[in-house]
């Protein structure tokens, strides 16, 4: 698969990049994507939720009324779960939501996500560039050149460029990621994927390594 390379001003250059069909041209596997995204979202959960049970509520253990002869239901102490302010039955407790997904499945999921982007023409290759200063306005101009200022975009860099990272962080729908940190959720969450030319080989090497 061959794609044209674009300048940051939005114009097409004379260069092209050959994308590996083993990464960008595979038949997407939806179940692998589901498992990988589910694991990613589960790992974001802190799991620190907690509700007090009846033995953790502060209150007297005195029986509120006698067992029989009142005409009402029998009742224990004021910490009973059926009373307002009482403990909660089977309430949430701290837990870990993470689960295991095999490396090959995660790799297949990322390749499937990239295949969807290339199939939908939502993938673009940018010529290598850098920014001399931290300037949000300059980064926004780059997005406007591709009509992406109001769309979710993900820029994939080969290595950390703090000027680019800091210039993009105040733009709500713009994200920047390293080729080595690319994951399925990032790819699918973006409407358009912008891959810097020197990042292409790194993405392919990361996904094709055994």
Tab-separated table of N, CA, C and O in Angstrom, residues 20-29 32-33 36 103-119 123 182-184 187-188 193 203-210:
chain	number	residue	atom	x	y	z
A	20	UNK	N	3.503	-1.477	4.880
A	20	UNK	CA	3.534	-2.940	4.889
A	20	UNK	C	2.107	-3.482	5.005
A	20	UNK	O	1.395	-3.188	5.964
A	21	UNK	N	1.704	-4.294	4.025
A	21	UNK	CA	0.345	-4.855	4.033
A	21	UNK	C	0.130	-5.840	5.180
A	21	UNK	O	-1.017	-6.116	5.555
A	22	UNK	N	1.216	-6.361	5.752
A	22	UNK	CA	1.084	-7.270	6.894
A	22	UNK	C	0.671	-6.520	8.163
A	22	UNK	O	0.313	-7.144	9.164
A	23	UNK	N	0.760	-5.195	8.119
A	23	UNK	CA	0.344	-4.374	9.264
A	23	UNK	C	-0.895	-3.559	8.923
A	23	UNK	O	-1.905	-3.607	9.637
A	24	UNK	N	-0.823	-2.824	7.809
A	24	UNK	CA	-1.886	-1.883	7.465
A	24	UNK	C	-2.932	-2.459	6.523
A	24	UNK	O	-3.955	-1.832	6.282
A	25	UNK	N	-2.686	-3.659	6.001
A	25	UNK	CA	-3.610	-4.200	5.008
A	25	UNK	C	-4.245	-5.518	5.395
A	25	UNK	O	-4.799	-6.215	4.533
A	26	UNK	N	-4.198	-5.883	6.671
A	26	UNK	CA	-4.764	-7.170	7.082
A	26	UNK	C	-6.291	-7.097	7.178
A	26	UNK	O	-6.867	-6.004	7.173
A	27	UNK	N	-6.929	-8.253	7.268
A	27	UNK	CA	-8.368	-8.306	7.528
A	27	UNK	C	-8.567	-8.080	9.027
A	27	UNK	O	-8.121	-8.877	9.849
A	28	UNK	N	-9.227	-6.981	9.418
A	28	UNK	CA	-9.350	-6.644	10.842
A	28	UNK	C	-10.087	-7.723	11.641
A	28	UNK	O	-11.032	-8.334	11.159
A	29	UNK	N	-9.620	-7.936	12.850
A	29	UNK	CA	-10.229	-8.898	13.770
A	29	UNK	C	-10.952	-8.105	14.871
A	29	UNK	O	-10.315	-7.551	15.767
A	32	UNK	N	-10.477	-9.286	18.653
A	32	UNK	CA	-9.184	-8.899	19.230
A	32	UNK	C	-9.218	-7.434	19.658
A	32	UNK	O	-8.713	-7.072	20.726
A	33	UNK	N	-9.837	-6.595	18.817
A	33	UNK	CA	-9.979	-5.174	19.160
A	33	UNK	C	-10.797	-5.025	20.436
A	33	UNK	O	-10.443	-4.257	21.345
A	36	UNK	N	-8.730	-6.000	23.549
A	36	UNK	CA	-7.652	-5.057	23.860
A	36	UNK	C	-8.209	-3.747	24.422
A	36	UNK	O	-7.679	-3.203	25.391
A	103	UNK	N	-0.068	-11.311	24.249
A	103	UNK	CA	0.668	-10.330	23.447
A	103	UNK	C	0.279	-10.400	21.968
A	103	UNK	O	0.149	-9.379	21.293
A	104	UNK	N	0.102	-11.628	21.467
A	104	UNK	CA	-0.233	-11.779	20.043
A	104	UNK	C	-1.620	-11.212	19.735
A	104	UNK	O	-1.853	-10.667	18.655
A	105	UNK	N	-2.529	-11.347	20.694
A	105	UNK	CA	-3.877	-10.795	20.508
A	105	UNK	C	-3.812	-9.265	20.510
A	105	UNK	O	-4.459	-8.606	19.684
A	106	UNK	N	-3.027	-8.702	21.426
A	106	UNK	CA	-2.889	-7.239	21.491
A	106	UNK	C	-2.248	-6.699	20.212
A	106	UNK	O	-2.642	-5.652	19.692
A	107	UNK	N	-1.258	-7.433	19.697
A	107	UNK	CA	-0.591	-7.020	18.458
A	107	UNK	C	-1.570	-7.080	17.278
A	107	UNK	O	-1.625	-6.173	16.445
A	108	UNK	N	-2.375	-8.137	17.238
A	108	UNK	CA	-3.380	-8.277	16.185
A	108	UNK	C	-4.415	-7.155	16.274
A	108	UNK	O	-4.866	-6.630	15.243
A	109	UNK	N	-4.778	-6.777	17.495
A	109	UNK	CA	-5.761	-5.709	17.693
A	109	UNK	C	-5.232	-4.375	17.165
A	109	UNK	O	-5.952	-3.626	16.493
A	110	UNK	N	-3.972	-4.069	17.450
A	110	UNK	CA	-3.380	-2.808	16.961
A	110	UNK	C	-3.286	-2.785	15.435
A	110	UNK	O	-3.576	-1.769	14.797
A	111	UNK	N	-2.893	-3.916	14.861
A	111	UNK	CA	-2.819	-3.984	13.396
A	111	UNK	C	-4.215	-3.860	12.780
A	111	UNK	O	-4.386	-3.236	11.739
A	112	UNK	N	-5.214	-4.450	13.436
A	112	UNK	CA	-6.603	-4.359	12.956
A	112	UNK	C	-7.092	-2.922	12.986
A	112	UNK	O	-7.764	-2.456	12.061
A	113	UNK	N	-6.746	-2.202	14.064
A	113	UNK	CA	-7.141	-0.794	14.178
A	113	UNK	C	-6.487	0.050	13.085
A	113	UNK	O	-7.138	0.913	12.471
A	114	UNK	N	-5.216	-0.204	12.824
A	114	UNK	CA	-4.513	0.520	11.747
A	114	UNK	C	-5.100	0.173	10.381
A	114	UNK	O	-5.207	1.040	9.498
A	115	UNK	N	-5.481	-1.092	10.206
A	115	UNK	CA	-6.087	-1.508	8.938
A	115	UNK	C	-7.414	-0.782	8.711
A	115	UNK	O	-7.735	-0.376	7.588
A	116	UNK	N	-8.200	-0.611	9.774
A	116	UNK	CA	-9.460	0.137	9.656
A	116	UNK	C	-9.204	1.579	9.254
A	116	UNK	O	-9.925	2.153	8.414
A	117	UNK	N	-8.171	2.194	9.841
A	117	UNK	CA	-7.860	3.594	9.524
A	117	UNK	C	-7.423	3.747	8.068
A	117	UNK	O	-7.834	4.689	7.380
A	118	UNK	N	-6.582	2.825	7.597
A	118	UNK	CA	-6.124	2.915	6.206
A	118	UNK	C	-7.261	2.607	5.238
A	118	UNK	O	-7.368	3.206	4.164
A	119	UNK	N	-8.149	1.695	5.623
A	119	UNK	CA	-9.295	1.343	4.786
A	119	UNK	C	-10.273	2.519	4.672
A	119	UNK	O	-10.872	2.735	3.618
A	123	UNK	N	-5.951	7.844	7.526
A	123	UNK	CA	-4.539	7.770	7.880
A	123	UNK	C	-3.746	8.635	6.908
A	123	UNK	O	-3.941	8.551	5.693
A	182	UNK	N	1.990	3.360	20.963
A	182	UNK	CA	0.707	3.326	20.267
A	182	UNK	C	-0.130	2.138	20.733
A	182	UNK	O	0.366	1.019	20.825
A	183	UNK	N	-1.395	2.389	21.066
A	183	UNK	CA	-2.273	1.279	21.448
A	183	UNK	C	-3.594	1.345	20.688
A	183	UNK	O	-3.904	2.344	20.031
A	184	UNK	N	-4.372	0.291	20.776
A	184	UNK	CA	-5.609	0.157	19.999
A	184	UNK	C	-6.611	1.252	20.332
A	184	UNK	O	-7.248	1.820	19.445
A	187	UNK	N	-5.716	4.626	18.739
A	187	UNK	CA	-5.919	4.634	17.288
A	187	UNK	C	-7.395	4.790	16.945
A	187	UNK	O	-7.779	5.623	16.119
A	188	UNK	N	-8.243	3.996	17.597
A	188	UNK	CA	-9.671	4.001	17.274
A	188	UNK	C	-10.383	5.239	17.810
A	188	UNK	O	-11.401	5.657	17.262
A	193	UNK	N	-5.571	9.759	11.861
A	193	UNK	CA	-4.251	9.370	12.357
A	193	UNK	C	-3.192	10.041	11.481
A	193	UNK	O	-3.181	9.848	10.262
A	203	UNK	N	6.654	1.796	13.795
A	203	UNK	CA	5.352	1.182	14.042
A	203	UNK	C	5.325	-0.230	13.476
A	203	UNK	O	4.894	-1.183	14.149
A	204	UNK	N	5.800	-0.374	12.242
A	204	UNK	CA	5.794	-1.693	11.598
A	204	UNK	C	6.713	-2.679	12.329
A	204	UNK	O	6.338	-3.838	12.547
A	205	UNK	N	7.892	-2.220	12.730
A	205	UNK	CA	8.850	-3.104	13.416
A	205	UNK	C	8.295	-3.564	14.769
A	205	UNK	O	8.483	-4.716	15.170
A	206	UNK	N	7.616	-2.657	15.475
A	206	UNK	CA	7.048	-3.017	16.778
A	206	UNK	C	5.951	-4.068	16.651
A	206	UNK	O	5.809	-4.930	17.529
A	207	UNK	N	5.213	-4.010	15.570
A	207	UNK	CA	4.078	-4.918	15.400
A	207	UNK	C	4.451	-6.241	14.731
A	207	UNK	O	3.733	-7.228	14.858
A	208	UNK	N	5.570	-6.234	14.016
A	208	UNK	CA	5.978	-7.454	13.304
A	208	UNK	C	7.024	-8.267	14.036
A	208	UNK	O	7.322	-9.387	13.620
A	209	UNK	N	7.565	-7.712	15.138
A	209	UNK	CA	8.580	-8.479	15.855
A	209	UNK	C	7.964	-9.694	16.532
A	209	UNK	O	6.830	-9.660	16.997
A	210	UNK	N	8.702	-10.746	16.606
A	210	UNK	CA	8.202	-12.006	17.167
A	210	UNK	C	8.279	-11.981	18.691
A	210	UNK	O	9.146	-11.387	19.269
